Amino acid sequence: MSVVEARHVTKRYGEVRALDDVSLVFPEGNFFALLGPSGSGKTTLLRAVAGFVEPEAGEILLDGQDIAHTPVHRRNIGMVFQNYALFPHMSVFDNIAFGLSVRGVSRAEARERVHRMLDLVRLPGMEERKPRQLSGGQQQRVALARAMVTEPKVLLLDEPLGALDKRLRQEMQIELKQIQRAVGITAIFVTHDQEEALTLSDHIAIINDGRLVQVGAPHDIYENPGSVFAAGFLGDANILRGRVENGAVAVDGVGPVTPRSALPGQGSPAVVAVRPEKVRILAEPSGQACNRVAGRVIQGVFSGTSVTYIVETAAGVQRAFRQNAGERIHGAGEGVVLEWSPEHTVVVEE
Amino acid sequence: MRAETRRRWAIAGLTGPAYLWLTLTIFLPLSAMLWFSFQKKGPFGRHEAEFTLKHYEAFFTKAYMQDLTWRSLEMGLQVTVICLVLGFPAAYVLAKRIRGRWREALFLLVVLPFWSNALVRIFSWTVVLRPGGVLDGAVQFVFPGAPAIDLADSWNAVIIGLVHSYLPYMILTCYLSLQALDDSLIEAARSLGASAATILWRIVLPLAIPGIAAGAVLIFVPVIGSFFEPKLLGGTQGVVIGTVIEEQFTVVSNWPLGGALSFILLAIVLLILAVSYPFLKDRMRTA
Amino acid sequence: MAQPWEGEGMSRHLLPRIADGMGRIFLALILVFLYVPIAVLALMGFNESVHYALPFEFSTKWYEALAGNERLLTASFNSVWIALANTVVATTIGTMAAFALGRFRFRGRTVMQLLLFPPITIPWLIIGTAMLVFFFWTGIGRGLHSLLLGHIALSLPYVIIVVGARMASFGPELEEAAASLGATPLQAFWRISLPVLMPGIIAAALFAFAVSFDQFVISYFLAAPGTSVLPVEIFSAIRKGFTPEVNAISTLVIFVSMGIMLAFARLSKFGGER
């Protein structure tokens, strides 16, 4: 088990800063997600850890040693590529054994270790197949086995499930996590899929425009987003903008909205975010003390287990999520009231 | 940046041999010939370098040189047009009317001779076209008493031989264009009530233009630079600028003049390539 | 098969059929045009008469004569030897260049790719005479060695293009994967890139062999009197007044080159996966 750390890593492509002074610790045995939109720099960071990208400035530490300028093949990493990059001319066995064979491991030992890996990824007896004879999910497992058989210090995964269809993807998510737990390897994976990041990881780093936006445990980031971007990228969020007045945020046409946490000084602009599932949608105001905004239903999007209401309010279009517990569905054009507690109202940065 | 340095050495090491070779055996020779085309004498014996324009002047003052160049261009044009007229329909039938394994096999059959020995194929025509040869014999057999066919050593023989040499090229480029053309376009046009002629003229031809243009250039250029085909099939009728250039090097040993004529020919070729570059660029990628 | 083209009633089904049939006949005629001369050439190599006289009388005497023709045997030996040497050198250094051009992005890469086209598009007459001038001037001179120099130069662009096409069919991930598994760049090249490129390399090698084996123009200008290759010998035989013996050797030559190109076509077409 190993610790990976990036310190002030910067990488430019021409004028574009792909990574701008990023510092991040990937703890031992942790499943760490790098989440961000495409072009955010998350892949560049992963490839810098792998060694395919050489940072202009900064250090990459593996167990305390700077490896920023060490060639890839001397880093002892394992990597799973987006399209698996299985060697098409080799059998499954030879693919998995490749890393062992370049390390000079004996054929007998390699056989033993490959078998163990194939059992771990639940593909026993597939040794002699060629990659093109495997399904997408099977290829993914082989790629994982190949990356882990050399017992690398860190496992890097570049959108590992991106090429699978949705159902298979959910299955593999669970399995991937189980395998990582069982082996106890430090894993870093890149994804643009927020759900995947939430399901799989122990920690998430949100990256945008080459900068670190927020780092934390999935639940923590979800409940306490630090910025409008984090709130919107990881989950859905209603955003309300106003000015600080008497310990609350005065939103035009809505009135005071009370947040959970401390606010900047009187009169300065402030933004708050609230998750749609924390918002109750009612026909009449409840009379309880809470944040409240009136509006008119534009549409109720029914998806079986739930309804997501899109509501026009004085503070713009907002959303409310409601489990389908059998209540009447509000029709388009109906006047409604949205209510939520100050506890779920998070102050965020613009 | 250690990795960057390693990368540069790798690139230099890998591309170096091939490009050094190309430089030494193609680009430097072309430069040398350009240099000598402005020299009074070729690289024989010891003498001072002496700049002259007379070899280029020869081209512009001697009318027969221009006539022969014109003849070469005419030859190129005739061969290209005949190849197009024969090749496009053949490519169309192949691409749109024949399906499955047959198409693959026939396509291979069409391009195979093109990839085989060009000299031998020209030779085969001298056997066929000679008086008392196979063609003559066949005609006499079907129409006894018909006038003897003697195509040997004629302009027509040159054209036939060159068309035979380059026709597969036109079929190849047109076929690639037409194959890329989606059948649903033709069906859409048909559903809109277009006649077969309209479809051909307004849908198929415009979309096949890149293939036609590529084929035309790739035929025209080598044909105007051809010399052994006219020599073997045309005899005295087969004198073109290509044979004149060849003879400067093999018979009369006037290398500077041969060089000057080569570069005039090359200038014509470059002009043609420049005009057709936009068409060629796409083709090269797909072909 | 019948498609509604135009017109009414009977013609609706008949016209396209007729057009279809005519199209096929046309294609057949084109094939006849392409192959009949070659067939005639081959047949006449088996005809008894030295004057190509008909009726046809089968004989293998021209092929027997080949076996005793010292000149042609030497030329054949030279042709094959040069083609093989050309194949080895051009395929090796061409593959190296194709690998670099395909795998790295660097300044001058586009120029390098564009430089491949002049050798292909400039008429061989001009390239051949230029080589003659330059080789003579620099003292390299004429002969089999300069022939080999020239053939390799002509083969290189084709090799780089054919291998480059194969190179483009897979990204850098395979080599990256190898590196991540601990393979040095050299190990990654030998054990991953090279085997994956192999169908393309074999196809390129066949093409290079054919470029050299069938090459007449360059050889014509660079061959020294006395030491020649097959196409040059065939040319001078045609000029001097040919006999069916020339047909015999030509037939052999064209079948060798067609066989090679057939193999090339299979590899470059079906070499996509292996």
Short mmCIF file of N, CA and C in Angstrom, two decimals, chain B residues 7 11 13-15 17-19 21-22 24-30 32-33 36 43-44 86 89-90 93-94 97-98 104 106 108-110 112-113 115-117 119-121 123-128 130 134 160 163-164 167-168 171 190 195-196 221 225 227-228 231-232 242 246 249-250 255 262 265-266 273 284, chain C residues 3-6 20 23-24 26-27 30-31 33-35 37 40-41 44 51-52 89 93 96-97 99-101 104-106 112 115-117 119 121-123 125-126 129-137 149 152-153 156 214 216-217 220-221 231 235 238-239 242 246-247 250 253-254 257-258 261-262 264-265 269-270:
data_model
loop_
_atom_site.label_atom_id
_atom_site.label_comp_id
_atom_site.label_asym_id
_atom_site.label_seq_id
_atom_site.Cartn_x
_atom_site.Cartn_y
_atom_site.Cartn_z
N ARG B 7 12.90 11.78 -26.29
CA ARG B 7 11.92 11.74 -27.37
C ARG B 7 12.55 12.26 -28.66
N ILE B 11 13.01 10.28 -32.22
CA ILE B 11 12.47 10.73 -33.51
C ILE B 11 13.59 10.83 -34.54
N GLY B 13 16.48 9.37 -34.57
CA GLY B 13 17.04 8.06 -34.89
C GLY B 13 16.13 7.25 -35.79
N LEU B 14 14.84 7.39 -35.59
CA LEU B 14 13.90 6.57 -36.36
C LEU B 14 13.66 7.12 -37.77
N THR B 15 13.55 8.46 -37.87
CA THR B 15 13.25 9.01 -39.20
C THR B 15 14.54 9.28 -39.98
N PRO B 17 17.39 7.64 -40.96
CA PRO B 17 17.85 6.82 -42.10
C PRO B 17 16.98 6.99 -43.34
N ALA B 18 15.66 6.92 -43.18
CA ALA B 18 14.78 6.99 -44.34
C ALA B 18 14.90 8.34 -45.05
N TYR B 19 14.88 9.41 -44.25
CA TYR B 19 14.89 10.72 -44.88
C TYR B 19 16.26 11.11 -45.40
N TRP B 21 18.18 8.94 -46.72
CA TRP B 21 18.21 8.18 -47.97
C TRP B 21 17.45 8.93 -49.08
N LEU B 22 16.24 9.39 -48.71
CA LEU B 22 15.44 10.12 -49.70
C LEU B 22 16.18 11.37 -50.16
N LEU B 24 19.47 11.88 -50.20
CA LEU B 24 20.64 11.55 -51.02
C LEU B 24 20.28 11.04 -52.40
N THR B 25 19.18 10.34 -52.49
CA THR B 25 18.90 9.69 -53.77
C THR B 25 17.74 10.29 -54.55
N ILE B 26 17.04 11.23 -53.97
CA ILE B 26 15.98 11.88 -54.73
C ILE B 26 16.13 13.39 -54.73
N PHE B 27 16.21 13.97 -53.53
CA PHE B 27 16.18 15.43 -53.48
C PHE B 27 17.50 16.05 -53.94
N LEU B 28 18.62 15.48 -53.50
CA LEU B 28 19.90 16.00 -53.99
C LEU B 28 20.06 15.78 -55.49
N PRO B 29 19.76 14.60 -56.02
CA PRO B 29 19.84 14.43 -57.48
C PRO B 29 18.99 15.44 -58.25
N LEU B 30 17.78 15.69 -57.76
CA LEU B 30 16.95 16.68 -58.46
C LEU B 30 17.62 18.05 -58.42
N ALA B 32 20.82 18.59 -58.14
CA ALA B 32 22.00 18.54 -59.01
C ALA B 32 21.60 18.72 -60.47
N MET B 33 20.49 18.08 -60.85
CA MET B 33 20.07 18.20 -62.23
C MET B 33 19.63 19.64 -62.53
N PHE B 36 22.79 21.57 -63.09
CA PHE B 36 23.42 21.31 -64.38
C PHE B 36 22.59 21.82 -65.56
N PRO B 43 28.41 16.94 -66.31
CA PRO B 43 29.48 16.60 -65.38
C PRO B 43 30.54 15.69 -66.01
N PHE B 44 31.02 16.03 -67.19
CA PHE B 44 32.07 15.22 -67.82
C PHE B 44 33.38 15.99 -67.79
N LEU B 86 -14.14 5.06 -70.10
CA LEU B 86 -14.25 3.61 -69.90
C LEU B 86 -14.29 3.27 -68.41
N PRO B 89 -17.85 4.27 -65.85
CA PRO B 89 -18.97 3.32 -65.87
C PRO B 89 -18.59 1.96 -65.28
N ALA B 90 -17.37 1.53 -65.57
CA ALA B 90 -16.93 0.24 -65.03
C ALA B 90 -16.91 0.30 -63.50
N VAL B 93 -20.54 0.23 -62.19
CA VAL B 93 -21.12 -1.11 -62.21
C VAL B 93 -20.55 -1.93 -61.05
N LEU B 94 -19.26 -1.81 -60.89
CA LEU B 94 -18.57 -2.58 -59.84
C LEU B 94 -19.04 -2.17 -58.45
N ARG B 97 -23.59 -2.13 -58.67
CA ARG B 97 -24.44 -3.14 -59.29
C ARG B 97 -24.00 -4.55 -58.94
N ILE B 98 -22.83 -4.70 -58.38
CA ILE B 98 -22.35 -6.04 -58.07
C ILE B 98 -22.11 -6.12 -56.58
N GLU B 104 -15.62 -8.05 -54.63
CA GLU B 104 -14.26 -8.06 -54.14
C GLU B 104 -13.32 -8.70 -55.17
N LEU B 106 -13.79 -9.21 -58.41
CA LEU B 106 -13.68 -8.47 -59.66
C LEU B 106 -12.82 -7.23 -59.48
N LEU B 108 -10.36 -6.84 -57.43
CA LEU B 108 -8.98 -7.30 -57.39
C LEU B 108 -8.48 -7.60 -58.80
N LEU B 109 -9.36 -8.22 -59.59
CA LEU B 109 -9.01 -8.59 -60.95
C LEU B 109 -8.71 -7.33 -61.79
N VAL B 110 -9.44 -6.26 -61.51
CA VAL B 110 -9.24 -5.02 -62.26
C VAL B 110 -7.91 -4.37 -61.91
N LEU B 112 -5.28 -5.75 -60.42
CA LEU B 112 -4.10 -6.62 -60.44
C LEU B 112 -3.13 -6.31 -61.58
N PRO B 113 -3.61 -6.18 -62.82
CA PRO B 113 -2.64 -5.89 -63.88
C PRO B 113 -1.93 -4.56 -63.66
N TRP B 115 -0.89 -3.37 -60.99
CA TRP B 115 0.22 -3.55 -60.07
C TRP B 115 1.32 -4.42 -60.64
N SER B 116 1.08 -4.98 -61.82
CA SER B 116 2.09 -5.88 -62.35
C SER B 116 3.00 -5.11 -63.30
N ASN B 117 3.91 -5.83 -63.90
CA ASN B 117 4.98 -5.19 -64.66
C ASN B 117 4.50 -4.37 -65.86
N LEU B 119 6.21 -2.70 -68.18
CA LEU B 119 6.95 -2.92 -69.43
C LEU B 119 6.42 -4.16 -70.15
N VAL B 120 6.21 -5.22 -69.40
CA VAL B 120 5.72 -6.46 -70.00
C VAL B 120 4.35 -6.25 -70.62
N ARG B 121 3.52 -5.44 -69.97
CA ARG B 121 2.18 -5.21 -70.50
C ARG B 121 2.24 -4.43 -71.80
N PHE B 123 4.76 -4.58 -73.81
CA PHE B 123 5.29 -5.57 -74.75
C PHE B 123 4.16 -6.45 -75.29
N SER B 124 3.21 -6.80 -74.40
CA SER B 124 2.12 -7.67 -74.84
C SER B 124 1.34 -7.02 -75.99
N TRP B 125 1.25 -5.71 -75.98
CA TRP B 125 0.54 -5.04 -77.07
C TRP B 125 1.33 -5.06 -78.37
N THR B 126 2.65 -5.03 -78.27
CA THR B 126 3.41 -5.12 -79.52
C THR B 126 3.17 -6.49 -80.16
N VAL B 127 2.98 -7.51 -79.33
CA VAL B 127 2.69 -8.84 -79.88
C VAL B 127 1.30 -8.86 -80.50
N VAL B 128 0.35 -8.21 -79.82
CA VAL B 128 -1.03 -8.24 -80.31
C VAL B 128 -1.20 -7.40 -81.57
N ARG B 130 1.07 -6.16 -83.83
CA ARG B 130 1.98 -6.22 -84.98
C ARG B 130 1.24 -6.78 -86.21
N VAL B 134 -1.99 -11.05 -83.56
CA VAL B 134 -3.20 -11.71 -83.11
C VAL B 134 -4.45 -10.94 -83.50
N ILE B 160 -3.58 3.17 -77.11
CA ILE B 160 -4.16 1.91 -76.61
C ILE B 160 -3.30 1.34 -75.48
N VAL B 163 -3.65 3.50 -72.33
CA VAL B 163 -4.96 3.32 -71.69
C VAL B 163 -4.96 1.98 -70.94
N HIS B 164 -4.42 0.97 -71.59
CA HIS B 164 -4.33 -0.34 -70.94
C HIS B 164 -3.52 -0.26 -69.65
N LEU B 167 -5.81 2.51 -67.16
CA LEU B 167 -7.24 2.39 -66.91
C LEU B 167 -7.56 1.88 -65.49
N PRO B 168 -6.84 0.87 -64.99
CA PRO B 168 -7.17 0.40 -63.64
C PRO B 168 -7.07 1.50 -62.58
N ILE B 171 -10.36 3.33 -62.59
CA ILE B 171 -11.40 2.49 -61.99
C ILE B 171 -11.22 2.46 -60.47
N ARG B 190 -34.47 9.15 -55.76
CA ARG B 190 -35.49 8.42 -56.51
C ARG B 190 -36.86 8.68 -55.90
N SER B 195 -35.21 11.23 -62.23
CA SER B 195 -34.98 10.17 -63.21
C SER B 195 -33.56 9.65 -63.07
N ALA B 196 -33.31 8.51 -63.71
CA ALA B 196 -31.98 7.92 -63.63
C ALA B 196 -30.92 8.90 -64.11
N VAL B 221 -0.27 12.85 -65.17
CA VAL B 221 1.12 13.17 -64.84
C VAL B 221 2.11 12.12 -65.35
N GLY B 225 4.95 12.07 -68.77
CA GLY B 225 6.36 11.78 -68.53
C GLY B 225 6.77 10.42 -69.08
N PHE B 227 8.01 7.47 -71.64
CA PHE B 227 8.90 7.44 -72.80
C PHE B 227 9.02 6.05 -73.42
N PHE B 228 9.02 4.99 -72.58
CA PHE B 228 9.23 3.69 -73.21
C PHE B 228 7.98 3.18 -73.90
N LYS B 231 7.90 4.79 -77.26
CA LYS B 231 9.03 4.27 -78.02
C LYS B 231 8.75 2.88 -78.56
N LEU B 232 8.18 2.03 -77.69
CA LEU B 232 7.97 0.64 -78.09
C LEU B 232 6.76 0.49 -79.01
N GLY B 242 9.00 13.12 -73.69
CA GLY B 242 9.62 12.11 -72.84
C GLY B 242 10.75 11.38 -73.56
N GLU B 246 14.76 11.41 -72.70
CA GLU B 246 15.49 10.14 -72.51
C GLU B 246 16.72 10.11 -73.41
N PHE B 249 19.96 11.75 -72.53
CA PHE B 249 20.79 11.06 -71.54
C PHE B 249 21.40 9.77 -72.08
N THR B 250 20.69 9.11 -73.02
CA THR B 250 21.17 7.79 -73.43
C THR B 250 21.84 7.81 -74.80
N TRP B 255 23.32 16.21 -71.33
CA TRP B 255 22.61 16.14 -70.05
C TRP B 255 22.00 17.47 -69.62
N SER B 262 13.54 18.34 -68.55
CA SER B 262 12.91 17.66 -67.42
C SER B 262 12.25 18.66 -66.49
N LEU B 265 9.16 20.11 -67.92
CA LEU B 265 8.10 19.12 -67.76
C LEU B 265 7.62 19.09 -66.30
N LEU B 266 8.61 19.14 -65.40
CA LEU B 266 8.27 19.11 -63.98
C LEU B 266 7.45 20.33 -63.59
N LEU B 273 -0.44 19.66 -60.44
CA LEU B 273 -0.64 19.18 -59.08
C LEU B 273 -1.16 20.29 -58.18
N MET B 284 -5.78 11.03 -50.95
CA MET B 284 -4.59 10.38 -50.43
C MET B 284 -4.88 9.77 -49.07
N GLN C 3 -35.34 -2.58 -59.62
CA GLN C 3 -35.71 -1.38 -58.88
C GLN C 3 -36.60 -0.52 -59.75
N PRO C 4 -37.58 0.12 -59.15
CA PRO C 4 -38.40 1.03 -59.96
C PRO C 4 -37.56 2.24 -60.35
N TRP C 5 -37.24 2.35 -61.56
CA TRP C 5 -36.45 3.50 -62.01
C TRP C 5 -37.39 4.57 -62.52
N GLU C 6 -37.91 4.34 -63.68
CA GLU C 6 -38.77 5.34 -64.28
C GLU C 6 -39.67 4.61 -65.26
N ASP C 20 -28.80 -3.12 -66.12
CA ASP C 20 -27.95 -3.94 -65.27
C ASP C 20 -27.14 -4.92 -66.10
N GLY C 23 -24.51 -3.20 -68.09
CA GLY C 23 -23.41 -2.81 -67.21
C GLY C 23 -22.45 -3.96 -66.98
N ARG C 24 -23.02 -5.13 -66.73
CA ARG C 24 -22.18 -6.29 -66.48
C ARG C 24 -21.38 -6.68 -67.72
N PHE C 26 -20.47 -4.67 -70.05
CA PHE C 26 -19.43 -3.65 -70.20
C PHE C 26 -18.22 -3.97 -69.33
N LEU C 27 -18.50 -4.31 -68.07
CA LEU C 27 -17.42 -4.63 -67.15
C LEU C 27 -16.63 -5.84 -67.65
N ILE C 30 -14.30 -4.77 -70.34
CA ILE C 30 -13.13 -4.09 -69.78
C ILE C 30 -12.10 -5.13 -69.31
N LEU C 31 -12.61 -6.17 -68.64
CA LEU C 31 -11.69 -7.21 -68.17
C LEU C 31 -11.03 -7.93 -69.34
N PHE C 33 -10.37 -6.59 -72.22
CA PHE C 33 -9.37 -5.64 -72.70
C PHE C 33 -8.11 -5.70 -71.83
N LEU C 34 -8.31 -5.82 -70.52
CA LEU C 34 -7.16 -5.81 -69.62
C LEU C 34 -6.36 -7.11 -69.69
N TYR C 35 -7.06 -8.22 -69.90
CA TYR C 35 -6.35 -9.50 -69.77
C TYR C 35 -5.97 -10.17 -71.07
N PRO C 37 -4.41 -9.15 -73.84
CA PRO C 37 -3.01 -9.02 -74.28
C PRO C 37 -2.06 -9.86 -73.43
N VAL C 40 -2.45 -13.38 -74.49
CA VAL C 40 -1.79 -13.60 -75.78
C VAL C 40 -0.29 -13.71 -75.58
N LEU C 41 0.24 -12.78 -74.79
CA LEU C 41 1.67 -12.80 -74.51
C LEU C 41 2.09 -14.16 -73.95
N MET C 44 1.76 -17.04 -76.58
CA MET C 44 2.76 -17.01 -77.65
C MET C 44 4.12 -17.53 -77.17
N HIS C 51 8.17 -16.78 -85.55
CA HIS C 51 7.53 -15.58 -86.12
C HIS C 51 6.13 -15.38 -85.58
N TYR C 52 5.82 -16.03 -84.49
CA TYR C 52 4.50 -15.92 -83.87
C TYR C 52 3.40 -16.35 -84.84
N VAL C 89 16.04 -3.51 -46.75
CA VAL C 89 16.45 -2.17 -46.31
C VAL C 89 15.25 -1.22 -46.27
N ILE C 93 14.00 0.56 -42.70
CA ILE C 93 14.10 1.99 -42.36
C ILE C 93 12.77 2.70 -42.61
N MET C 96 10.68 2.10 -39.47
CA MET C 96 11.15 2.99 -38.40
C MET C 96 10.56 4.39 -38.57
N ALA C 97 10.64 4.90 -39.78
CA ALA C 97 10.13 6.26 -40.02
C ALA C 97 8.62 6.32 -39.83
N PHE C 99 6.85 4.51 -37.93
CA PHE C 99 6.57 4.43 -36.50
C PHE C 99 6.71 5.81 -35.86
N ALA C 100 7.80 6.50 -36.17
CA ALA C 100 8.02 7.83 -35.58
C ALA C 100 6.95 8.81 -36.04
N LEU C 101 6.64 8.78 -37.34
CA LEU C 101 5.64 9.71 -37.86
C LEU C 101 4.26 9.43 -37.28
N PHE C 104 4.69 10.04 -32.84
CA PHE C 104 5.08 11.29 -32.22
C PHE C 104 4.51 12.48 -32.97
N ARG C 105 4.21 13.53 -32.21
CA ARG C 105 3.84 14.80 -32.81
C ARG C 105 5.04 15.72 -32.64
N PHE C 106 5.59 16.20 -33.73
CA PHE C 106 6.76 17.06 -33.59
C PHE C 106 6.81 18.05 -34.74
N MET C 112 7.59 16.34 -43.35
CA MET C 112 8.14 15.02 -43.65
C MET C 112 7.12 14.16 -44.38
N LEU C 115 6.85 15.31 -47.92
CA LEU C 115 8.03 14.95 -48.72
C LEU C 115 7.92 13.55 -49.33
N LEU C 116 6.95 12.77 -48.85
CA LEU C 116 6.79 11.43 -49.42
C LEU C 116 6.15 11.48 -50.80
N PHE C 117 5.47 12.58 -51.11
CA PHE C 117 4.71 12.60 -52.35
C PHE C 117 5.51 12.93 -53.60
N PRO C 119 8.47 11.88 -54.56
CA PRO C 119 9.03 10.67 -55.20
C PRO C 119 7.96 9.82 -55.87
N THR C 121 4.94 11.11 -57.14
CA THR C 121 4.23 11.79 -58.22
C THR C 121 5.13 12.29 -59.34
N ILE C 122 6.38 12.59 -59.06
CA ILE C 122 7.25 13.05 -60.15
C ILE C 122 7.51 11.87 -61.08
N PRO C 123 7.34 12.07 -62.40
CA PRO C 123 7.56 10.96 -63.33
C PRO C 123 8.93 10.33 -63.11
N LEU C 125 10.86 9.05 -65.14
CA LEU C 125 11.83 9.50 -66.13
C LEU C 125 12.71 10.61 -65.55
N ILE C 126 12.06 11.56 -64.88
CA ILE C 126 12.81 12.70 -64.33
C ILE C 126 13.67 12.27 -63.14
N THR C 129 16.67 10.14 -64.49
CA THR C 129 17.75 10.90 -65.13
C THR C 129 18.49 11.74 -64.09
N ALA C 130 17.74 12.27 -63.11
CA ALA C 130 18.39 13.06 -62.06
C ALA C 130 19.37 12.20 -61.28
N MET C 131 18.95 10.96 -60.98
CA MET C 131 19.85 10.05 -60.27
C MET C 131 21.09 9.78 -61.12
N LEU C 132 20.88 9.60 -62.41
CA LEU C 132 22.01 9.34 -63.30
C LEU C 132 23.02 10.49 -63.22
N VAL C 133 22.51 11.73 -63.34
CA VAL C 133 23.38 12.90 -63.28
C VAL C 133 24.15 12.94 -61.97
N PHE C 134 23.39 12.79 -60.86
CA PHE C 134 23.99 12.95 -59.54
C PHE C 134 24.98 11.83 -59.24
N PHE C 135 24.60 10.59 -59.53
CA PHE C 135 25.47 9.46 -59.23
C PHE C 135 26.75 9.53 -60.07
N PHE C 136 26.60 9.97 -61.32
CA PHE C 136 27.76 10.08 -62.18
C PHE C 136 28.70 11.16 -61.64
N TRP C 137 28.08 12.28 -61.28
CA TRP C 137 28.83 13.46 -60.84
C TRP C 137 29.59 13.18 -59.54
N LEU C 149 20.42 1.64 -54.65
CA LEU C 149 20.18 2.95 -54.01
C LEU C 149 18.87 3.55 -54.50
N ILE C 152 15.56 1.58 -53.50
CA ILE C 152 15.18 1.78 -52.10
C ILE C 152 14.50 3.14 -51.94
N ALA C 153 15.07 4.16 -52.60
CA ALA C 153 14.46 5.49 -52.50
C ALA C 153 13.03 5.47 -53.02
N LEU C 156 10.71 3.48 -50.46
CA LEU C 156 10.52 4.04 -49.12
C LEU C 156 9.17 4.73 -48.92
N ASP C 214 9.74 -4.98 -60.59
CA ASP C 214 9.10 -4.52 -61.83
C ASP C 214 9.71 -3.22 -62.34
N PHE C 216 11.49 -0.64 -64.23
CA PHE C 216 12.26 -0.55 -65.47
C PHE C 216 12.96 0.79 -65.60
N VAL C 217 12.20 1.89 -65.41
CA VAL C 217 12.71 3.21 -65.77
C VAL C 217 14.02 3.55 -65.06
N TYR C 220 16.82 1.32 -66.06
CA TYR C 220 17.25 1.61 -67.43
C TYR C 220 18.35 2.67 -67.44
N PHE C 221 18.18 3.71 -66.62
CA PHE C 221 19.18 4.78 -66.61
C PHE C 221 20.39 4.45 -65.75
N PRO C 231 13.94 -6.36 -66.37
CA PRO C 231 13.18 -5.44 -67.23
C PRO C 231 14.06 -4.76 -68.28
N PHE C 235 13.59 -5.06 -72.27
CA PHE C 235 13.47 -3.88 -73.11
C PHE C 235 14.43 -3.95 -74.29
N ILE C 238 13.28 -6.43 -76.80
CA ILE C 238 12.17 -5.95 -77.62
C ILE C 238 12.70 -5.02 -78.72
N ARG C 239 13.64 -4.16 -78.33
CA ARG C 239 14.18 -3.19 -79.29
C ARG C 239 14.94 -3.89 -80.40
N PHE C 242 12.30 -9.18 -81.11
CA PHE C 242 12.11 -10.18 -80.07
C PHE C 242 11.68 -11.53 -80.65
N VAL C 246 11.38 -14.06 -75.37
CA VAL C 246 11.08 -12.87 -74.56
C VAL C 246 9.68 -13.01 -73.95
N ASN C 247 8.76 -13.60 -74.73
CA ASN C 247 7.43 -13.86 -74.16
C ASN C 247 7.54 -14.76 -72.94
N SER C 250 8.94 -12.86 -70.03
CA SER C 250 7.95 -11.85 -69.62
C SER C 250 6.80 -12.50 -68.87
N VAL C 253 7.87 -13.20 -65.44
CA VAL C 253 7.96 -11.96 -64.67
C VAL C 253 6.58 -11.49 -64.23
N ILE C 254 5.63 -11.48 -65.17
CA ILE C 254 4.33 -10.92 -64.83
C ILE C 254 3.59 -11.82 -63.84
N SER C 257 5.06 -11.04 -60.41
CA SER C 257 4.62 -9.76 -59.83
C SER C 257 3.14 -9.80 -59.49
N MET C 258 2.33 -10.49 -60.31
CA MET C 258 0.91 -10.59 -59.97
C MET C 258 0.71 -11.41 -58.71
N MET C 261 1.52 -9.24 -55.74
CA MET C 261 0.52 -8.22 -55.47
C MET C 261 -0.77 -8.82 -54.96
N LEU C 262 -1.06 -10.06 -55.38
CA LEU C 262 -2.23 -10.74 -54.85
C LEU C 262 -2.06 -10.96 -53.35
N PHE C 264 -0.16 -9.19 -51.46
CA PHE C 264 -0.22 -7.86 -50.85
C PHE C 264 -1.68 -7.44 -50.62
N ALA C 265 -2.52 -7.68 -51.65
CA ALA C 265 -3.92 -7.27 -51.54
C ALA C 265 -4.59 -8.00 -50.39
N LYS C 269 -5.80 -5.94 -47.05
CA LYS C 269 -7.24 -5.87 -46.90
C LYS C 269 -7.72 -6.64 -45.68
N PHE C 270 -7.20 -7.83 -45.53
CA PHE C 270 -7.70 -8.67 -44.45
C PHE C 270 -6.75 -8.67 -43.27
#
